[in-house]
PDB file of C-alpha atoms in Angstrom:
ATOM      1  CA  UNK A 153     -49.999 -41.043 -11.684  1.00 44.00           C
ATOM      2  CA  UNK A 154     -52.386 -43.599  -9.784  1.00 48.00           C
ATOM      3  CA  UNK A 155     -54.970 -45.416 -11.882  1.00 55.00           C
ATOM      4  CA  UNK A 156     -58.498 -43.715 -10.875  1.00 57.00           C
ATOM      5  CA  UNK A 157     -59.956 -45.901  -8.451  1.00 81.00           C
ATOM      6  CA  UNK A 158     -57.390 -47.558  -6.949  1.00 94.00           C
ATOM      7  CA  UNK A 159     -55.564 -46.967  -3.601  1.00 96.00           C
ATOM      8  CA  UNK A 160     -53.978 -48.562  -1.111  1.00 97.00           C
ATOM      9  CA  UNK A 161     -57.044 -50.089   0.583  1.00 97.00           C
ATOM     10  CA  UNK A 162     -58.413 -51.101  -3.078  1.00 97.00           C
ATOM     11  CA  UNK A 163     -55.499 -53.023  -3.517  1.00 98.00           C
ATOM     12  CA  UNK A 164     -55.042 -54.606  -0.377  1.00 98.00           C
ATOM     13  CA  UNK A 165     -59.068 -55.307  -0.409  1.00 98.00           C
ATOM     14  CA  UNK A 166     -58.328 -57.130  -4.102  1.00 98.00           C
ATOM     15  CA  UNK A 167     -55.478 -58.702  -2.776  1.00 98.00           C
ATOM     16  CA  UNK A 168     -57.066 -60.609   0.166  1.00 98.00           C
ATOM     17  CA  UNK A 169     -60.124 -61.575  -1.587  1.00 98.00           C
ATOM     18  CA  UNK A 170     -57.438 -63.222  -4.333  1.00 98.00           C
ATOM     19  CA  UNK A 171     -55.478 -64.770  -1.676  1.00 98.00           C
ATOM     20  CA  UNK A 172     -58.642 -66.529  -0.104  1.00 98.00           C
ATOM     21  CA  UNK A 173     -59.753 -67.576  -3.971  1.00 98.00           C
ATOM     22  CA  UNK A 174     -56.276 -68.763  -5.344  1.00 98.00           C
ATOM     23  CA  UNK A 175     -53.782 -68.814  -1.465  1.00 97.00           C
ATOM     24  CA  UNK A 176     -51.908 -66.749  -0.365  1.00 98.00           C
ATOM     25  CA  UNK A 177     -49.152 -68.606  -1.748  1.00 97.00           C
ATOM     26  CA  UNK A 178     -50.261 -68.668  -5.392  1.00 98.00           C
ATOM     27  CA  UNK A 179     -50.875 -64.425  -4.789  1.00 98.00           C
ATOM     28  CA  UNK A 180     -48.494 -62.826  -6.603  1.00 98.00           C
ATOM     29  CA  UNK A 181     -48.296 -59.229  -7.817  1.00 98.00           C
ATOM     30  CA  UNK A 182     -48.728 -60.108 -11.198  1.00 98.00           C
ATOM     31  CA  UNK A 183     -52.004 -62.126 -11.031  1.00 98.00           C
ATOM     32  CA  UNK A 184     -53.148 -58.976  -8.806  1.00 98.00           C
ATOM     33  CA  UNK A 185     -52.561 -56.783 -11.403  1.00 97.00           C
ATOM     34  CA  UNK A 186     -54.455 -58.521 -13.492  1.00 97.00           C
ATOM     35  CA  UNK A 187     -57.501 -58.833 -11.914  1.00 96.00           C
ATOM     36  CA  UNK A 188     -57.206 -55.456 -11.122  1.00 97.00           C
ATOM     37  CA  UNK A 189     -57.074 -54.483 -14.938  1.00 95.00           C
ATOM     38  CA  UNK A 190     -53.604 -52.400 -14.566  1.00 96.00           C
ATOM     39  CA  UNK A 191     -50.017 -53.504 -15.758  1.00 96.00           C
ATOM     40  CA  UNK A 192     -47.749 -55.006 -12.061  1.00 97.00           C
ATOM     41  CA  UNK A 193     -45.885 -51.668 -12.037  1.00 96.00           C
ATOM     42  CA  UNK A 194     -48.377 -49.878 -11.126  1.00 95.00           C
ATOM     43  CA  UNK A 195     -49.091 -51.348  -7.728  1.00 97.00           C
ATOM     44  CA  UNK A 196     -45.842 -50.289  -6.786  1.00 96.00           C
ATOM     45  CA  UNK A 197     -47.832 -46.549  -6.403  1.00 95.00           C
ATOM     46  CA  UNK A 198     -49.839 -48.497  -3.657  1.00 97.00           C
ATOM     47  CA  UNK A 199     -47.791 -50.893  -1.843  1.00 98.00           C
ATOM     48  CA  UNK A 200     -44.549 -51.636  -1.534  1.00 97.00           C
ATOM     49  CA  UNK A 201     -44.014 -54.943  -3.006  1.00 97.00           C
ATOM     50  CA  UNK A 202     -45.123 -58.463  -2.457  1.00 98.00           C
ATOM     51  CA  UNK A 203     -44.178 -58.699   1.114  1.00 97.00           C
ATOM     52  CA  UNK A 204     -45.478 -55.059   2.138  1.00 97.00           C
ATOM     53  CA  UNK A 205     -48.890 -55.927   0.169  1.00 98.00           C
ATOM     54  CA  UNK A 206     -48.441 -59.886   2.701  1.00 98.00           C
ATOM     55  CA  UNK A 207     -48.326 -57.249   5.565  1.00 97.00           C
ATOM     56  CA  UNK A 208     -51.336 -55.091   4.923  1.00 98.00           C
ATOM     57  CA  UNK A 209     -53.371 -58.487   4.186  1.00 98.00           C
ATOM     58  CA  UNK A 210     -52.393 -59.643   7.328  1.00 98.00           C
ATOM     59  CA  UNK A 211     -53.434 -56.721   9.242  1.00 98.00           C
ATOM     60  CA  UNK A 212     -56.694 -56.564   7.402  1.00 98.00           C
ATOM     61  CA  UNK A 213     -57.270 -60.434   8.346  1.00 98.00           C
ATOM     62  CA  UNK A 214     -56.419 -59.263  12.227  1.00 98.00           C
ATOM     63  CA  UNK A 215     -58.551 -56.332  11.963  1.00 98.00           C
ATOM     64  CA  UNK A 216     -61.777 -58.357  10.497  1.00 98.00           C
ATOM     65  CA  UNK A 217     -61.303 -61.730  12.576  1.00 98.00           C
ATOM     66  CA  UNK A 218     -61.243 -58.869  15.752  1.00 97.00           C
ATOM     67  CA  UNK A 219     -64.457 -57.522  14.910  1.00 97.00           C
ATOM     68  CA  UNK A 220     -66.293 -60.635  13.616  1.00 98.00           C
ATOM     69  CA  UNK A 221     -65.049 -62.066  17.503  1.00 97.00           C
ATOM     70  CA  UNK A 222     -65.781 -59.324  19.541  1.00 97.00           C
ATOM     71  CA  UNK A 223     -68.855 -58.534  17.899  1.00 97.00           C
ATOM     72  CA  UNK A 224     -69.724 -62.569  18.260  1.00 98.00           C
ATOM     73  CA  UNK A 225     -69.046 -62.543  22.408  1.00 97.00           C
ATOM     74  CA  UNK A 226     -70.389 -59.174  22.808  1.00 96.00           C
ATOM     75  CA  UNK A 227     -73.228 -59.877  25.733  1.00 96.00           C
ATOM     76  CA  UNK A 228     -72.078 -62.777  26.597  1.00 97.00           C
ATOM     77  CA  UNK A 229     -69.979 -64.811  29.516  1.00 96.00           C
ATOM     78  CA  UNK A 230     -68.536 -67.804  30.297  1.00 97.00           C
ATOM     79  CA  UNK A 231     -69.091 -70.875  27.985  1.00 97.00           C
ATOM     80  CA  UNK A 232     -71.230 -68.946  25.648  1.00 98.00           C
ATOM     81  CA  UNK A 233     -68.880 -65.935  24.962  1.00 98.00           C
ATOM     82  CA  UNK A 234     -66.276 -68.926  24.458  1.00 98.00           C
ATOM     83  CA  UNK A 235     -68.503 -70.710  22.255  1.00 98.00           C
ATOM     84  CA  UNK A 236     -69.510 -67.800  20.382  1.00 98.00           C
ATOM     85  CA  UNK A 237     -65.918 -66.454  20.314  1.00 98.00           C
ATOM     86  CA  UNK A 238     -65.013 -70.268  18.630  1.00 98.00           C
ATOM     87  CA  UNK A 239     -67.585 -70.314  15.913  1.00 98.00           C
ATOM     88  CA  UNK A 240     -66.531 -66.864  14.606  1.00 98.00           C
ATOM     89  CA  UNK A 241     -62.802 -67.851  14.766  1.00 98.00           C
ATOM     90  CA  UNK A 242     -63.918 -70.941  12.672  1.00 98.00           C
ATOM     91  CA  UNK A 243     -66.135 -69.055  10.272  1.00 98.00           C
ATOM     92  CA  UNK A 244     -63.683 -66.300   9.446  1.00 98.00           C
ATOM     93  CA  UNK A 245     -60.754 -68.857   8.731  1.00 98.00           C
ATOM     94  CA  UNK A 246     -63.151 -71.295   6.584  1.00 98.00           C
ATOM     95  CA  UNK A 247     -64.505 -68.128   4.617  1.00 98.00           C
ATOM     96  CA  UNK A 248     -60.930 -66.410   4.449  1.00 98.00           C
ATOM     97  CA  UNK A 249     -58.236 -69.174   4.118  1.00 97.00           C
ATOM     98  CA  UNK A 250     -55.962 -66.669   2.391  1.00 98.00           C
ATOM     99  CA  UNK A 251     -55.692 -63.588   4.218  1.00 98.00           C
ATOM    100  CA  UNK A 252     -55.804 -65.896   7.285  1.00 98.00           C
ATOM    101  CA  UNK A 253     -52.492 -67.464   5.835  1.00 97.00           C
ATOM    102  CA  UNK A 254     -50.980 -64.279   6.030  1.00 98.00           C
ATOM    103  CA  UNK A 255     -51.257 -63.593   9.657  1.00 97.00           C
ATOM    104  CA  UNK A 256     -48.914 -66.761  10.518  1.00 95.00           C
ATOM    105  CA  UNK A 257     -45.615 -65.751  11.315  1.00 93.00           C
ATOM    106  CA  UNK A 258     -45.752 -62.036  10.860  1.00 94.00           C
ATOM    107  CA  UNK A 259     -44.528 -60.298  13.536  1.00 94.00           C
ATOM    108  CA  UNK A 260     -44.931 -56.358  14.391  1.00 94.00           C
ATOM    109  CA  UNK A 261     -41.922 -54.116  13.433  1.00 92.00           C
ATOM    110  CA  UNK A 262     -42.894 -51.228  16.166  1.00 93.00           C
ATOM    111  CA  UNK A 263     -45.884 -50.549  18.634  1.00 91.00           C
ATOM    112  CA  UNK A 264     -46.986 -48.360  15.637  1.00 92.00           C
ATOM    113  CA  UNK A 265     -47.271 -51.355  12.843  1.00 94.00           C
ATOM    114  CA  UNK A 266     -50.760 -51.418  11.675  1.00 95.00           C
ATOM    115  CA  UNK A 267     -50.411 -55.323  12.625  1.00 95.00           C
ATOM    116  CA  UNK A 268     -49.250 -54.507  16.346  1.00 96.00           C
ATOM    117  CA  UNK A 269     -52.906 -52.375  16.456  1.00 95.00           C
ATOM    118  CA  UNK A 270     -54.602 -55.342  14.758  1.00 96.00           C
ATOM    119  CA  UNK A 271     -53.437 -57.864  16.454  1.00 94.00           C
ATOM    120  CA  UNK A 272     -54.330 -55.811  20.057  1.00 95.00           C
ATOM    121  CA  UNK A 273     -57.401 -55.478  18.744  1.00 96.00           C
ATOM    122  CA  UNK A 274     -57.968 -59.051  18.645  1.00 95.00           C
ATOM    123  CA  UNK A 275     -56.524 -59.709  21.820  1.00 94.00           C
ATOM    124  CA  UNK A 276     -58.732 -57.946  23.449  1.00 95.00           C
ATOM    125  CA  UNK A 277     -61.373 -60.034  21.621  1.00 95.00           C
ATOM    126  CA  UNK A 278     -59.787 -63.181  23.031  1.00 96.00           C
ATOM    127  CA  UNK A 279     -59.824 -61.613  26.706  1.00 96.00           C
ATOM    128  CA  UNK A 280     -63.243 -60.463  26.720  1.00 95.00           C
ATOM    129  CA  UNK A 281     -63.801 -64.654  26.566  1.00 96.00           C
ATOM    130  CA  UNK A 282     -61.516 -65.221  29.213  1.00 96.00           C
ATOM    131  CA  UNK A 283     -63.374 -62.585  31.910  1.00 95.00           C
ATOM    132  CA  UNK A 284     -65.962 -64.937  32.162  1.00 95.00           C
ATOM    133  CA  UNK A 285     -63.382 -67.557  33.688  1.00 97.00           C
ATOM    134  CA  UNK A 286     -61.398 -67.223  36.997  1.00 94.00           C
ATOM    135  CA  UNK A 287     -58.255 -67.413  35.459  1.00 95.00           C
ATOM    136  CA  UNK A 288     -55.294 -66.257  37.659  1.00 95.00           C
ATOM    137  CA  UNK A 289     -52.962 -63.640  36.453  1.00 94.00           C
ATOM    138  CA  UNK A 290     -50.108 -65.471  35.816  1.00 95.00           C
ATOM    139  CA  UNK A 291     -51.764 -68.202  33.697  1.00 96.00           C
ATOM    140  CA  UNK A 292     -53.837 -65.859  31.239  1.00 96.00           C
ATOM    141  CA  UNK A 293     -51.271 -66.066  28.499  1.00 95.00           C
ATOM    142  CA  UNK A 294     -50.935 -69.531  28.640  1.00 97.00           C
ATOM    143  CA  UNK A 295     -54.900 -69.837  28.520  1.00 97.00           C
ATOM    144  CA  UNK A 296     -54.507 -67.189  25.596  1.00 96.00           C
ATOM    145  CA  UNK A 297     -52.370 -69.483  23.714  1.00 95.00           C
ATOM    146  CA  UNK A 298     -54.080 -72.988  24.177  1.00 96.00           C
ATOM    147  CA  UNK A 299     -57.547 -70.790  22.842  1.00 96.00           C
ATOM    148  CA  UNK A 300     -55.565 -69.659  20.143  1.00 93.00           C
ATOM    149  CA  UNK A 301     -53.737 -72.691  19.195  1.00 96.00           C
ATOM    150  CA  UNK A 302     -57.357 -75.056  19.696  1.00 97.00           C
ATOM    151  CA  UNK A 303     -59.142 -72.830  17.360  1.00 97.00           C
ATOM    152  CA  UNK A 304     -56.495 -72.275  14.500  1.00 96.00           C
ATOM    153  CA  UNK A 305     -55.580 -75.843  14.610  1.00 97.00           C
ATOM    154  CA  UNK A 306     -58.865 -77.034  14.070  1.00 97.00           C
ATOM    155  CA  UNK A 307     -60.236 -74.461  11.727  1.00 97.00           C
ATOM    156  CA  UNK A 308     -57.461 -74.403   9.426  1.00 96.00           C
ATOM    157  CA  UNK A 309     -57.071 -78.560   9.337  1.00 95.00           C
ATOM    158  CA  UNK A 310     -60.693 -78.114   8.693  1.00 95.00           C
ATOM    159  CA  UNK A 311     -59.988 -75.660   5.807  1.00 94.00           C
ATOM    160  CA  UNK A 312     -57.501 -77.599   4.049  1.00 93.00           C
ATOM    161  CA  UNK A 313     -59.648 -80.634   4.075  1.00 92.00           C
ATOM    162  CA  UNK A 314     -57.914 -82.271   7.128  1.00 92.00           C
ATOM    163  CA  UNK A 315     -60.406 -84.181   8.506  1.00 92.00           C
ATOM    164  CA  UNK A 316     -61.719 -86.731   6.015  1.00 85.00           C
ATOM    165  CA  UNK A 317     -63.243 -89.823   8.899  1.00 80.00           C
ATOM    166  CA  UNK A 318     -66.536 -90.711   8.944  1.00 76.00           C
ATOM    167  CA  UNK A 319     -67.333 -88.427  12.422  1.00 83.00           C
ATOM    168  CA  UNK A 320     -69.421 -85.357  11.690  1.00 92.00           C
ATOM    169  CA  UNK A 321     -66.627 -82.286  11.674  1.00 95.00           C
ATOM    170  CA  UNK A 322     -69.327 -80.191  13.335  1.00 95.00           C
ATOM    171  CA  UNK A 323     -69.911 -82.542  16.432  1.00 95.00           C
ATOM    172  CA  UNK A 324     -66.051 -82.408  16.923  1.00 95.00           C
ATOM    173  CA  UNK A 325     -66.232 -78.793  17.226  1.00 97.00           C
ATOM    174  CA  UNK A 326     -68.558 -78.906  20.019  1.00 97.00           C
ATOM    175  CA  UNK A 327     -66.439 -81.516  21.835  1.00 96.00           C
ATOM    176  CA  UNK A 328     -63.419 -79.343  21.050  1.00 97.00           C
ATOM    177  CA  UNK A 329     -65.730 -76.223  22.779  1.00 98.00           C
ATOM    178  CA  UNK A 330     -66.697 -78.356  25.578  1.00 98.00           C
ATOM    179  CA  UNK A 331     -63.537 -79.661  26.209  1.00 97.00           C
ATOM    180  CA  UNK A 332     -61.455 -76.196  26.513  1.00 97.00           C
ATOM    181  CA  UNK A 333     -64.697 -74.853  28.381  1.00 98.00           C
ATOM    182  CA  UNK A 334     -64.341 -78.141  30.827  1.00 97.00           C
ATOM    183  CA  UNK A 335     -60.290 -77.108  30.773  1.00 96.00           C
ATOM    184  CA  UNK A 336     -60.649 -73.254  31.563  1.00 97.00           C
ATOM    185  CA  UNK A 337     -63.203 -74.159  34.778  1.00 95.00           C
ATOM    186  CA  UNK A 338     -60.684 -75.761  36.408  1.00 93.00           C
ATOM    187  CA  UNK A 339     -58.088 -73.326  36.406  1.00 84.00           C
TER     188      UNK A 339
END
């Protein structure tokens, strides 16, 4: 019988907070169970092991970083829907290293996959930016990507302590806004 008070989402909740605290690396079943107060076994009532419990953090991450953007851009166009859309991105992955972590390299198994939904959901985030832009058809994904691959590279370098030079970390974040801004006009 389930321990009174947990569930799926409880665990999944615990399990993300952990990873951003210890990594996602470091999260283990074990350690979960032991913040949670119950013996490993019985998270097995829950989730399905360490790699189902990986899965459900990284649809959590997709669902969160998908509101905290859209919610960001919502109102706004152009440079300021891509600047607000940026500082989100940046905030989430600087406040939630961990579950971040665990939406590299995780791919959908269906249309149905809680992380197919998730990730559509922040998608759609990512497009609302790119509305304010005259970006032609064809070249959307590839504007998709280089938004994508700007703001994880720079947040997460920044997260692990990448970028250790004298220049202020913040001014490079506005150069890095201006500069895809500058890059998406001239489509």
């Amino acid at each position: 019988m389930p321990r009174a008070g947990l569930d799926p989402a409880t665990v999944v909740a615990a399990g993300a907070a952990l990873a951003d605290e210890v990594g996602l690396g470091n999260l283990t079943m074990g350690l979960l169970a032991e913040r949670l107060g119950v013996r490993t076994p019985s998270l097995y009532k829950h989730v399905g092991g360490q790699e189902d419990l990986n899965r459900r953090i990284a649809a959590l991450a997709l669902r969160e970083a998908a509101d905290a953007i859209g919610g960001a851009v919502q109102g706004y166009a152009g440079r300021d829907a891509l600047e607000a859309a940026a500082r989100s991105f940046r905030a989430f992955v600087l406040e939630h290293p961990g579950r971040y972590a665990a939406t590299i390299g995780v791919e959908p198994s269906d249309p149905d996959d809680p992380l197919a939904t998730a990730g559509q959901q922040l998608f759609s985030a990512f497009m609302a930016v790119l509305r304010g832009y005259e970006i032609a058809e064809p070249d959307v994904d590839h504007a998709l990507r280089m938004l994508r691959s700007l703001f994880h590279g720079f947040a997460t370098l920044q997260s692990a302590g990448g970028f250790q030079w004298s220049v202020d970390v913040d001014e490079s974040f506005e150069w890095l806004i201006a500069f895809a801004d500058r890059g998406l006009r001239t489509l």
